Coordinates of C-alpha atoms and ligand atoms in Angstrom, one line a residue:
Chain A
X1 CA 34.3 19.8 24.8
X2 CA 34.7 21.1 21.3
X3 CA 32.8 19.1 18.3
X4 CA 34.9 17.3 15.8
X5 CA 34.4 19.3 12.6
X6 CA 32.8 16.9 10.8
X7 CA 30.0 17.0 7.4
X8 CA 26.3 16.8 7.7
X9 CA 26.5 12.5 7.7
X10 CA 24.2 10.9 4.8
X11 CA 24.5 6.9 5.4
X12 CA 21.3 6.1 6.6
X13 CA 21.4 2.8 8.8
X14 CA 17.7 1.5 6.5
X15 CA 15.4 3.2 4.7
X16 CA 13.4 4.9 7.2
X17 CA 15.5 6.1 9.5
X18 CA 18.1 9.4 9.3
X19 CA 22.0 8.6 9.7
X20 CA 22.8 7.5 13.3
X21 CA 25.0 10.5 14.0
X22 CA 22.1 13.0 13.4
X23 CA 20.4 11.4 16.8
X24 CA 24.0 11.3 18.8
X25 CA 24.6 14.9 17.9
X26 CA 20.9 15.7 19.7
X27 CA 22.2 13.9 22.5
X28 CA 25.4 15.5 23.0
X29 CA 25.6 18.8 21.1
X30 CA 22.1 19.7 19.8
X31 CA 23.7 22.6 18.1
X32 CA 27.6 22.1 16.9
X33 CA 30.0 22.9 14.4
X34 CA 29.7 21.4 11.4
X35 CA 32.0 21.1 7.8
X36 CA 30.5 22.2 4.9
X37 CA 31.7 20.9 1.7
X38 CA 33.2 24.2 0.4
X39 CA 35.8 24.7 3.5
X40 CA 33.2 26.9 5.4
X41 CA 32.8 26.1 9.3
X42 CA 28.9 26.6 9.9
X43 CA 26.5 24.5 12.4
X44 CA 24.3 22.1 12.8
X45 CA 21.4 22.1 14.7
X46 CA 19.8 18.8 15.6
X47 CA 17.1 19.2 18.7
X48 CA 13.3 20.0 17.9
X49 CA 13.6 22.8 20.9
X50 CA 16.6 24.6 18.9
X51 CA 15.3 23.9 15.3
X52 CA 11.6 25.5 16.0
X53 CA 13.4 28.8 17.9
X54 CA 15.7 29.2 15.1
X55 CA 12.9 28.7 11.9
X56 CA 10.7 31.2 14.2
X57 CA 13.7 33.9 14.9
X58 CA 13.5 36.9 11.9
X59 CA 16.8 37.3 12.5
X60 CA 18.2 34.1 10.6
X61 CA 17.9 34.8 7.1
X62 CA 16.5 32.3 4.4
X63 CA 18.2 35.0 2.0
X64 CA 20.4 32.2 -1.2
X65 CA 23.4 35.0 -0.9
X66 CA 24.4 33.3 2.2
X67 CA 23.0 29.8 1.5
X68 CA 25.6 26.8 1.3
X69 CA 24.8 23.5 0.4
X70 CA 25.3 21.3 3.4
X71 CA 26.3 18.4 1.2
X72 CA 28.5 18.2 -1.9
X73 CA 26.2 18.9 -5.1
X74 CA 27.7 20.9 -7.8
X75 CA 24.2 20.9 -9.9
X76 CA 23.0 23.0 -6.8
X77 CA 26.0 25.8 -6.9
X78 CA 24.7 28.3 -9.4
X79 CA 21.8 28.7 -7.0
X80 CA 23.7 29.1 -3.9
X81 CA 25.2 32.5 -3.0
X82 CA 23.2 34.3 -5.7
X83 CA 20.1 36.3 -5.2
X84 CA 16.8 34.7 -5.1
X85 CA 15.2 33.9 -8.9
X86 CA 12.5 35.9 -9.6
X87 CA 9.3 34.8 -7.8
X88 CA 11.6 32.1 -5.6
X89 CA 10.3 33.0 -2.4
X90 CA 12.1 30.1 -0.5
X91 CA 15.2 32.3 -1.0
X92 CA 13.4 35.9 0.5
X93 CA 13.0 37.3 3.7
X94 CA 10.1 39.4 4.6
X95 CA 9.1 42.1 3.2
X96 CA 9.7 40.3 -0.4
X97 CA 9.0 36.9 1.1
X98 CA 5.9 38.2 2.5
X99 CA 4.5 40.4 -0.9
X100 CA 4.7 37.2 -2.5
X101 CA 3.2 34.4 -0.2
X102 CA 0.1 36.6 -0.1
X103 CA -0.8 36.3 -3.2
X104 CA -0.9 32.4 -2.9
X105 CA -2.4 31.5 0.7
X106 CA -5.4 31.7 -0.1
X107 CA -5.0 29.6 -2.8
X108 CA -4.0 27.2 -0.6
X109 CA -6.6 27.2 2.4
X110 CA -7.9 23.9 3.9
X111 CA -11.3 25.2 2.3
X112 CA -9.9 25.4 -0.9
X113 CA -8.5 22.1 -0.4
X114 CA -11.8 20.6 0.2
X115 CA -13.4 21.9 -2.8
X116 CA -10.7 19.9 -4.6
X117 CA -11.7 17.0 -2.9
X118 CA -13.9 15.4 -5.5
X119 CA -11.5 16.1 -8.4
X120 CA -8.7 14.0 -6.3
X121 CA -10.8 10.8 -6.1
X122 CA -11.5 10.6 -9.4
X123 CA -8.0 10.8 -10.2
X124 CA -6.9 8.6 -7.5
X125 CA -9.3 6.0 -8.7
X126 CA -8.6 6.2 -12.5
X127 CA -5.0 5.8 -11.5
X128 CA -5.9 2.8 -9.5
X129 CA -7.6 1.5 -12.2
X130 CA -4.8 1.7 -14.8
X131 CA -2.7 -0.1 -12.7
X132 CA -5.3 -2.8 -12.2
X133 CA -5.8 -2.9 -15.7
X134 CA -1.6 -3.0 -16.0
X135 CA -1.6 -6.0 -13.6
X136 CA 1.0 -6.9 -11.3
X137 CA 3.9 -6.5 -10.7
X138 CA 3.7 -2.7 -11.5
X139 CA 6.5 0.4 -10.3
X140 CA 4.0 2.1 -7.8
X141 CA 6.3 5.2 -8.5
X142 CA 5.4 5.7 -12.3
X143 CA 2.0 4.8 -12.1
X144 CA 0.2 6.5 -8.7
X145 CA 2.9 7.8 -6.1
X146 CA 3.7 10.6 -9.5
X147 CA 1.3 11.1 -11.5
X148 CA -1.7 12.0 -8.5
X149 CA 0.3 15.0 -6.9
X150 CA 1.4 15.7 -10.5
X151 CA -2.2 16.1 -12.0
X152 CA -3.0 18.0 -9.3
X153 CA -0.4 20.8 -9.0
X154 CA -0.9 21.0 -12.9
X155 CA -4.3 21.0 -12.6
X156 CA -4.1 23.8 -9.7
X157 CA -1.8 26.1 -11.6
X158 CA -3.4 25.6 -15.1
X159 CA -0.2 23.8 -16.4
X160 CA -1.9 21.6 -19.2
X161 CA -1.3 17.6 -18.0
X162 CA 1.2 17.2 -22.1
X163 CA 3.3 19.8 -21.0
X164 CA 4.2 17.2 -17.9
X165 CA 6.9 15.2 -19.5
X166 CA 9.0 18.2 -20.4
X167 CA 8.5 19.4 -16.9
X168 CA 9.5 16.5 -15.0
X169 CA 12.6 15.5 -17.1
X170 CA 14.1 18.8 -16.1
X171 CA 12.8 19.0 -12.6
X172 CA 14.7 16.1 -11.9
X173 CA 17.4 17.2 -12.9
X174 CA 16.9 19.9 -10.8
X175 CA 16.8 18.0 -8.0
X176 CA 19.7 15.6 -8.5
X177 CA 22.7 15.4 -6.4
X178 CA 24.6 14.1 -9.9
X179 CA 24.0 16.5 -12.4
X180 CA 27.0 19.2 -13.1
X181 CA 26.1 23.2 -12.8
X182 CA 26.0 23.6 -16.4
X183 CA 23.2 21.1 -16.2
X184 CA 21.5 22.3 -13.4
X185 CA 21.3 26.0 -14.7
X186 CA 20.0 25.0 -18.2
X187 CA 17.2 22.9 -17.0
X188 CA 16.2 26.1 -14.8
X189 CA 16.5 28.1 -17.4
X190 CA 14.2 25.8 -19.6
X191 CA 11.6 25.6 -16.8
X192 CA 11.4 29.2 -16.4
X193 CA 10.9 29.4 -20.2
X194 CA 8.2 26.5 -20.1
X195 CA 6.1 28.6 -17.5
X196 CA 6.9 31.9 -19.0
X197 CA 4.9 30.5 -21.9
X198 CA 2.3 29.2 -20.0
X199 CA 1.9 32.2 -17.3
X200 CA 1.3 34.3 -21.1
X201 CA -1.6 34.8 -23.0
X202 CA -1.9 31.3 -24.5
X203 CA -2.2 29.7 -20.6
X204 CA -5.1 28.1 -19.4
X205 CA -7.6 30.7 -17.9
X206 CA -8.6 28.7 -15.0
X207 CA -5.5 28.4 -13.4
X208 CA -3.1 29.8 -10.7
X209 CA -0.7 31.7 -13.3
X210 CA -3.8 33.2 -15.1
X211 CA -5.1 34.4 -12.2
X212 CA -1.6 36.0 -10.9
X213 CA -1.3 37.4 -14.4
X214 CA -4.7 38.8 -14.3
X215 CA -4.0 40.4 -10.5
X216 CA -0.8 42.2 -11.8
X217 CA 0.6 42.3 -9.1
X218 CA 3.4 40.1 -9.7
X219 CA 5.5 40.5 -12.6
X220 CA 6.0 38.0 -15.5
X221 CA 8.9 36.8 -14.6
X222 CA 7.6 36.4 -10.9
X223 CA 4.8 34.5 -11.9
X224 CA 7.0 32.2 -13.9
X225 CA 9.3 31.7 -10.8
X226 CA 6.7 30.7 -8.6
X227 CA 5.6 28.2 -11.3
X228 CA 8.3 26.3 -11.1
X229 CA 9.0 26.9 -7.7
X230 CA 5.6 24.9 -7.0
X231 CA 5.3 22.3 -9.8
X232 CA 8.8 20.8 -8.8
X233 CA 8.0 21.1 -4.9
X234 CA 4.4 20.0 -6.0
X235 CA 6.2 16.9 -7.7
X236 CA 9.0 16.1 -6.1
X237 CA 8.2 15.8 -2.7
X238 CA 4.4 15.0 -2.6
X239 CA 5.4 12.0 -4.7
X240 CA 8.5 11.1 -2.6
X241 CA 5.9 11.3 0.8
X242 CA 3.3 9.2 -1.2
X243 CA 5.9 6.3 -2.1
X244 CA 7.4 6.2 1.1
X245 CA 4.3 6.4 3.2
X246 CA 3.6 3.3 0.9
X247 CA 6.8 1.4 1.5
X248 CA 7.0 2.5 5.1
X249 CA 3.5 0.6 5.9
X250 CA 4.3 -2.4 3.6
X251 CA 7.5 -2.6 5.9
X252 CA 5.3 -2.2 9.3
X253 CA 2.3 -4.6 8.4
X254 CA 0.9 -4.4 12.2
X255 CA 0.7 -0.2 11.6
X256 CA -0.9 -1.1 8.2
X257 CA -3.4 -3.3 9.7
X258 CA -4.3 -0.9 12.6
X259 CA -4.9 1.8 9.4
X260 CA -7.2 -0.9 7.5
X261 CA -8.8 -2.0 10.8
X262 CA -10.0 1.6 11.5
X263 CA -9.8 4.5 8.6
X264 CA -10.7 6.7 10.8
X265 CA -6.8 7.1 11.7
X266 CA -5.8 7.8 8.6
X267 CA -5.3 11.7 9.3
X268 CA -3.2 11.1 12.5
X269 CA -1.2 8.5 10.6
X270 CA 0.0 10.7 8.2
X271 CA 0.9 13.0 10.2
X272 CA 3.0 10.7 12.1
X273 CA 3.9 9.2 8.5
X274 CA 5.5 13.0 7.7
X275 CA 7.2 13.2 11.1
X276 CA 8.7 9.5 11.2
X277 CA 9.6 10.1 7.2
X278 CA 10.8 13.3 6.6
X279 CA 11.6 13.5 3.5
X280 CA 13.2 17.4 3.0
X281 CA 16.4 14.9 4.6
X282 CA 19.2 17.7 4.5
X283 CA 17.3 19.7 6.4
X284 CA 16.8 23.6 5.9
X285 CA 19.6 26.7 5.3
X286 CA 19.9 29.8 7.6
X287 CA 22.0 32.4 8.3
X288 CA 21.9 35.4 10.8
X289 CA 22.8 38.8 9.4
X290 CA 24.7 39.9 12.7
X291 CA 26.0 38.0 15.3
X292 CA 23.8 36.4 17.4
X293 CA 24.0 34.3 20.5
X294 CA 22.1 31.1 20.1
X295 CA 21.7 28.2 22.1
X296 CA 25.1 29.1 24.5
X297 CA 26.9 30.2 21.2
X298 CA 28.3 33.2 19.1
X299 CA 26.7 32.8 15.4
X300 CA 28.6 34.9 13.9
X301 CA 26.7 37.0 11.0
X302 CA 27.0 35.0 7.3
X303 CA 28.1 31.6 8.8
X304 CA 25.8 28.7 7.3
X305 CA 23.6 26.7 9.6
X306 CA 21.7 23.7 8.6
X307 CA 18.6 22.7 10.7
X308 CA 18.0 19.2 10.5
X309 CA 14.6 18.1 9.8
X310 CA 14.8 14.6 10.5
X311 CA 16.9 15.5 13.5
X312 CA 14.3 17.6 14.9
X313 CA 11.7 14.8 14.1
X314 CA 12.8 12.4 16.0
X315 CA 13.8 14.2 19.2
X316 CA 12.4 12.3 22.3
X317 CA 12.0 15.8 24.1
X318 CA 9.2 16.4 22.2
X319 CA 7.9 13.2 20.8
X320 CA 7.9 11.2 23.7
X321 CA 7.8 7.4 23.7
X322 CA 10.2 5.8 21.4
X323 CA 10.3 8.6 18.4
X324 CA 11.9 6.1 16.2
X325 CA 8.9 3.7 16.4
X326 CA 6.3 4.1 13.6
X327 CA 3.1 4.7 15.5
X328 CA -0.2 5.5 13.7
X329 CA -1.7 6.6 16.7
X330 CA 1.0 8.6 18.4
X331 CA 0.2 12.2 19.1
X332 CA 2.8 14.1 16.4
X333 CA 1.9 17.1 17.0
X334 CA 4.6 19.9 16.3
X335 CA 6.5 17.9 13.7
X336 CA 9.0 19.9 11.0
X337 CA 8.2 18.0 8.3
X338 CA 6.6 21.1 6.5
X339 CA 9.1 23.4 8.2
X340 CA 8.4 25.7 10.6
X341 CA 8.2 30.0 10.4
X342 CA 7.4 32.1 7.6
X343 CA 8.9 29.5 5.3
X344 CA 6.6 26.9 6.2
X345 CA 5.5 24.7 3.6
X346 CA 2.8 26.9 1.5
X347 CA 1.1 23.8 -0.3
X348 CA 0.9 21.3 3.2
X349 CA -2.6 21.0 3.4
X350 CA -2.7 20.0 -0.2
X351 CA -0.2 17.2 0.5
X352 CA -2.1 16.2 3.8
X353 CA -5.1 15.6 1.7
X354 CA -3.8 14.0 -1.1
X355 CA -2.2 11.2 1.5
X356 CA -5.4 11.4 3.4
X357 CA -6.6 10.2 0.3
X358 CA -4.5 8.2 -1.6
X359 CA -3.4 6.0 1.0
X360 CA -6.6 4.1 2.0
X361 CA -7.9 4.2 -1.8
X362 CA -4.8 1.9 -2.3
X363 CA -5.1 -0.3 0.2
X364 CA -8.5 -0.5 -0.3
X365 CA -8.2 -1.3 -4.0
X366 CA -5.3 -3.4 -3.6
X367 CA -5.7 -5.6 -0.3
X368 CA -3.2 -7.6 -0.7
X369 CA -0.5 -5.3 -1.7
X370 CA 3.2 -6.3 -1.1
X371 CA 6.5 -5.2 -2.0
X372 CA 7.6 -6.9 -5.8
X373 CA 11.2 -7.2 -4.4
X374 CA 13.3 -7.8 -1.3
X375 CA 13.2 -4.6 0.6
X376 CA 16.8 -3.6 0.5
X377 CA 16.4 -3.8 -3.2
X378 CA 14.2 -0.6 -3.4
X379 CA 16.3 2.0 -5.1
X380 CA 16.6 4.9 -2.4
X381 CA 16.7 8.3 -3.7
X382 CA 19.6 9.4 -1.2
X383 CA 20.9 11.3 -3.7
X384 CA 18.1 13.4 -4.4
X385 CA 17.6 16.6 -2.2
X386 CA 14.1 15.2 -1.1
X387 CA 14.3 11.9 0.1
X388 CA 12.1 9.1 -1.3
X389 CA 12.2 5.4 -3.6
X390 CA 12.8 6.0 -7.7
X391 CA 11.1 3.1 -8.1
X392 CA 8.7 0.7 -5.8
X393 CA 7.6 -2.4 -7.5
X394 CA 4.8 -3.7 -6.7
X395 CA 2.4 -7.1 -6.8
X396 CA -1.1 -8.0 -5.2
Chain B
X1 CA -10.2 32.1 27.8
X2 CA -9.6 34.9 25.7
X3 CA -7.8 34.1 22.1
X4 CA -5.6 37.0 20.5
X5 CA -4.8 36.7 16.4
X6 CA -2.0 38.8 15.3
X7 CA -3.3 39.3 11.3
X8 CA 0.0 40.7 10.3
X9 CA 2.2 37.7 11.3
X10 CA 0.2 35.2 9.6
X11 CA 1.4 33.5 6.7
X12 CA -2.1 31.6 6.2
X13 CA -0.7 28.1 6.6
X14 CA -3.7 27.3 8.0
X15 CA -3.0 25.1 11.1
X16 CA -5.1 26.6 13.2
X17 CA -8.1 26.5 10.9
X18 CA -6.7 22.7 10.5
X19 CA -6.8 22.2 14.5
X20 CA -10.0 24.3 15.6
X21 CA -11.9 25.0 12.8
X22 CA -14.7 25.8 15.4
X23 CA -12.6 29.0 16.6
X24 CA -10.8 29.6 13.5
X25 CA -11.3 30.0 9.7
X26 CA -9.3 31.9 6.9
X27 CA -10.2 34.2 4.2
X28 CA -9.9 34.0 0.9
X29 CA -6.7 35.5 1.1
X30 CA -5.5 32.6 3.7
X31 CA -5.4 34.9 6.5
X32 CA -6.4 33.7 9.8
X33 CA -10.3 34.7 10.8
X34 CA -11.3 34.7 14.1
X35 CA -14.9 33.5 14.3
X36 CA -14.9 33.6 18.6
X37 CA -13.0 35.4 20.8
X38 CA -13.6 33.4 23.7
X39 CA -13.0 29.8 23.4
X40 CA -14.9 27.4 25.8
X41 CA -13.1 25.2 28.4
X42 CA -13.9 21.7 26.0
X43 CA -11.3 23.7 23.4
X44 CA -8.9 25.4 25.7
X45 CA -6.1 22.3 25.5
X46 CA -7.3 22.2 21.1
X47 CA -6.7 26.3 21.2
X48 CA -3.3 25.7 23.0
X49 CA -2.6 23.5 20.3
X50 CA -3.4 25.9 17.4
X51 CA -1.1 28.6 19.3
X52 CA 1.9 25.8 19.4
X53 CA 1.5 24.6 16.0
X54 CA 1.4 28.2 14.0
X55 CA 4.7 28.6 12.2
X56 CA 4.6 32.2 13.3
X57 CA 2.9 32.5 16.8
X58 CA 0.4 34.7 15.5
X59 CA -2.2 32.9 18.1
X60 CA -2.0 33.9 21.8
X61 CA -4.5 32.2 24.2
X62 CA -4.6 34.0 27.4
X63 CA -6.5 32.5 30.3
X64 CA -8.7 34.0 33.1
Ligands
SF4_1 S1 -1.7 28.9 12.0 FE1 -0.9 31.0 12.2 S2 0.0 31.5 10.2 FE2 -1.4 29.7 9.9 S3 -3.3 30.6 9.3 FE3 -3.4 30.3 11.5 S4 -2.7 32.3 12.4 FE4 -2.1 32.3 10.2

């Protein structure tokens, strides 16, 4: 039977779970035809099976010349169908993907991450502290779920903490489903500037930039690209993951309890927090550069395919035993949240520790932590590329 | 069983250092470093495990 050419759905039936017809697609037609808001027939591919073959397959392109956005977002068109920014590896394929991403793994290694370790619970705890000092009923959002993977990604890449305000007001625009081109393309343009200053002589030594400016191997303008590439990713969805990990256990109090009862979970339960949440909920652009048959079908070279994350989350074929259960101690193994590939999410393990972290230091802190408002009054960023709460009020 | 590291794939994303950090390790570039080429039975299911979850497939166990 031939699909119904029909968008990439966004109504989510609550706040945790992906729109129904993601999960029916999986069912029927793990890979079908999909509308894309410009006219464009492309696919969808929904099944963890199909998803993890096509992000490992060098012959689908990550390349933003043949990128369409899967849902309407006009602040998001000046960056689609245009070649990559400088230093935007996201948008490369190997060889260029590949030049650049070496120069930051090891910045990135779980060993690195350790040595950070110490740093983080200071800045968890002085967080916490503010917002004891605040009292309740406090917006969780503003006062940890931002600012802790926002010190740290500023911290990591020698971005001094004042130059923060500048950085987020424009990286949200960025990221907004609401703002118009214009918009979108002048707050890029300011962010480049921003870290083009900052990457330059009057930077902090200590940090990332200083020491990709120092290597020489990547040009200015490079390094200024993979600034912002990081800060926003380091902000936006490290902060979305944190305040909907939080709201996700408030909302399953016998998972939280479990957590609280034994800490020793915590790394498996955010693991299965990332799988059950995530947050990158539009899922991931590719393209083949010839045709190529995929999963019983002709992709033909420069059509758009989305791979849906969340789709490929919650597929019972891997994740067996009700995948749309929140389950700390589930075995969620071989879950997309990061991605999957070459493309795979370069700053996971710094995520991974900072909700390894800042998790139980809340609930520790803050035992009796509860939502300020109904739940259905949490404002849901589903217009936001990344997935998460603007705000999550909270009392204790 | 024997474990195989393809250096040239790997992206340094670190999972396997993440899963086995008794077989595996990166350098300070992020690439993968193999500290044993034989893993012992306790880690064969951990190893298969690594080789599932790299993003690239880099790791390839082969048993004998
Ligand atoms: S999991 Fe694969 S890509 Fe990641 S560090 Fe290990 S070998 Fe490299």
């Amino acid at each position: 039977m031939a699909s119904d050419l029909t968008p990439h759905p966004v109504t989510r039936p609550n706040p945790f779970d992906p729109p129904l017809e993601l999960g029916r697609y999986r069912e029927t037609e793990p890979i079908r035809r999909m509308a894309y808001p410009d006219g464009h027939a492309g696919w969808l591919i929904t099944s963890h099976e199909l998803a993890r073959a096509m992000l490992s397959d060098g012959r689908f392109s990550a390349r933003s010349e043949f990128k369409r956005p899967p849902v309407s977002r006009p602040g998001a068109d000046p960056f689609y169908g245009a070649p990559a920014l400088p230093g935007w590896l996201v948008d490369m394929d190997a060889p260029e993907h590949t030049r650049i991403r070496q120069q930051l793994a090891g910045k990135f290694t779980a060993r690195r991450m350790r040595d950070l370790r110490p740093r983080l619970d200071v800045v968890i705890d002085d967080l916490l502290s503010t917002m004891a000092r605040k009292g309740p009923p406090v917006d969780l959002v503003e006062l940890f779920a931002l600012p802790v993977p926002s010190i740290m990604i500023c911290e990591i890449l020698g971005v001094p903490y004042e130059k923060r305000a500048e950085f987020q007001q424009n990286s949200e625009t960025l990221f907004s489903l609401r703002v118009t081109a214009d918009e979108a393309s002048a707050a890029m343009d300011r962010l480049y500037e921003l870290l083009r200053v900052l990457s330059g002589p009057g930077g902090d030594r200590d940090g990332l930039l200083a020491m990709l400016a120092e290597d020489g191997t990547l040009d200015r303008e490079e390094i200024a690209g993979v600034g912002v590439l990081l800060l926003t990713a380091g902000h936006e969805s490290t902060s979305s993951s944190l305040a909907l990990s939080t709201f996700a256990l408030l909302s399953h109090p016998d998972q939280l309890a479990k957590l609280t009862a034994d800490p020793g979970l915590i790394d498996n339960a955010v693991e299965e927090l990332m799988r059950y949440l995530s947050v990158f909920h539009f899922g991931v652009p590719r393209t083949p550069l010839e045709d190529v048959e995929f999963g019983g079908h002709l992709l033909r070279a420069g059509e758009s395919i989305t791979v849906s994350l969340p789709a490929a989350n919650r597929d019972p074929a891997w994740f067996a035993d009700h995948p749309d259960r929140l389950d700390i101690e589930r075995r969620s193994t071989g879950h997309m949240a990061f991605g999957y590939g070459i493309h795979q999410c370069l700053g996971q393990n710094l995520v991974r520790m900072e909700l390894r972290a800042a998790l139980p230091a809340l609930f520790r802190r803050f035992p009796g932590l509860a939502l300020a408002v109904p739940s259905d009054e949490v404002p849901l960023s589903s217009d936001m590329s990344v997935y998460g709460v603007h705000r999550l009020p909270v009392t204790w | 069983m024997r474990v195989d590291v393809d250096v040239d794939l790997c992206i340094g994303s670190g999972q396997c250092a993440l899963t086995v950090p008794e077989i595996f390790d990166q350098d300070d570039d992020g690439v993968v470093l193999l500290l044993a080429t034989t893993a012992p039975p306790e880690l064969h299911d951990e190893v298969r495990d690594a080789a599932s979850r790299c993003p690239v497939r880099a790791i390839t166990p082969t048993d004998r």
